[in-house]
């Protein structure tokens, strides 16, 4: 997926012979950039989420497989000034975690995002008010996850995901991280205890 809302799908076998200098994976328009890559089964559903608080859920079957050096197709129709911040695979037993730059966020069940055709405008994911700021990250999370949040001033916060409210789509959310003055969130990532143990053992 790209920041300007394009998506493409390429069969994994086309990446079988990687040269030392790498190979092309996508042809990008001027001013666009790659924001996320996922390995899918062919039968998955995909969600794109934007900085302005919109999200769209569609079947990956709406995206035909293409060659590596191709541009892709429209995944979501963006409002002026908006951009895609996250792409995730829909997991019905998980929930959608959305976090905004001023430290507010929420979890929402995937069931609240109805299936649409690729290329639509999507639905409200979170209200990006002056209190919230723009969206910085949207992740699929489970109750066994912790949340790692990083701020622009270099602070890292870790918290139990169960402490973040599970509420509806078209809401502002609740305070997730208490930030220092003039600081803001720049990225979030879910992590599990199993991943901690694996890193420690290595």
mmCIF file with all atom_site columns, N, CA and C in Angstrom, residues 107 160-165 174:
data_model
loop_
_atom_site.group_PDB
_atom_site.id
_atom_site.type_symbol
_atom_site.label_atom_id
_atom_site.label_alt_id
_atom_site.label_comp_id
_atom_site.label_asym_id
_atom_site.label_entity_id
_atom_site.label_seq_id
_atom_site.pdbx_PDB_ins_code
_atom_site.Cartn_x
_atom_site.Cartn_y
_atom_site.Cartn_z
_atom_site.occupancy
_atom_site.B_iso_or_equiv
_atom_site.pdbx_formal_charge
_atom_site.auth_seq_id
_atom_site.auth_comp_id
_atom_site.auth_asym_id
_atom_site.auth_atom_id
_atom_site.pdbx_PDB_model_num
ATOM 1  N N  . UNK A 1 107 ? -9.798  1.146  20.902 1.00 0.00 ? 107 UNK A N  1
ATOM 2  C CA . UNK A 1 107 ? -9.921  -0.108 20.173 1.00 0.00 ? 107 UNK A CA 1
ATOM 3  C C  . UNK A 1 107 ? -11.360 -0.226 19.688 1.00 0.00 ? 107 UNK A C  1
ATOM 4  N N  . UNK A 1 160 ? -0.484  -2.138 28.812 1.00 0.00 ? 160 UNK A N  1
ATOM 5  C CA . UNK A 1 160 ? -1.346  -3.281 28.537 1.00 0.00 ? 160 UNK A CA 1
ATOM 6  C C  . UNK A 1 160 ? -2.471  -2.840 27.599 1.00 0.00 ? 160 UNK A C  1
ATOM 7  N N  . UNK A 1 161 ? -2.661  -3.569 26.500 1.00 0.00 ? 161 UNK A N  1
ATOM 8  C CA . UNK A 1 161 ? -3.675  -3.187 25.519 1.00 0.00 ? 161 UNK A CA 1
ATOM 9  C C  . UNK A 1 161 ? -5.078  -3.240 26.119 1.00 0.00 ? 161 UNK A C  1
ATOM 10 N N  . UNK A 1 162 ? -5.277  -4.090 27.127 1.00 0.00 ? 162 UNK A N  1
ATOM 11 C CA . UNK A 1 162 ? -6.608  -4.215 27.738 1.00 0.00 ? 162 UNK A CA 1
ATOM 12 C C  . UNK A 1 162 ? -7.014  -2.943 28.480 1.00 0.00 ? 162 UNK A C  1
ATOM 13 N N  . UNK A 1 163 ? -6.047  -2.076 28.760 1.00 0.00 ? 163 UNK A N  1
ATOM 14 C CA . UNK A 1 163 ? -6.349  -0.818 29.429 1.00 0.00 ? 163 UNK A CA 1
ATOM 15 C C  . UNK A 1 163 ? -6.882  0.252  28.497 1.00 0.00 ? 163 UNK A C  1
ATOM 16 N N  . UNK A 1 164 ? -6.929  -0.038 27.188 1.00 0.00 ? 164 UNK A N  1
ATOM 17 C CA . UNK A 1 164 ? -7.444  0.921  26.206 1.00 0.00 ? 164 UNK A CA 1
ATOM 18 C C  . UNK A 1 164 ? -8.882  0.552  25.877 1.00 0.00 ? 164 UNK A C  1
ATOM 19 N N  . UNK A 1 165 ? -9.789  1.510  25.991 1.00 0.00 ? 165 UNK A N  1
ATOM 20 C CA . UNK A 1 165 ? -11.225 1.257  25.863 1.00 0.00 ? 165 UNK A CA 1
ATOM 21 C C  . UNK A 1 165 ? -11.591 0.672  24.507 1.00 0.00 ? 165 UNK A C  1
ATOM 22 N N  . UNK A 1 174 ? -10.142 7.816  23.961 1.00 0.00 ? 174 UNK A N  1
ATOM 23 C CA . UNK A 1 174 ? -9.770  8.227  25.310 1.00 0.00 ? 174 UNK A CA 1
ATOM 24 C C  . UNK A 1 174 ? -8.259  8.468  25.362 1.00 0.00 ? 174 UNK A C  1
#
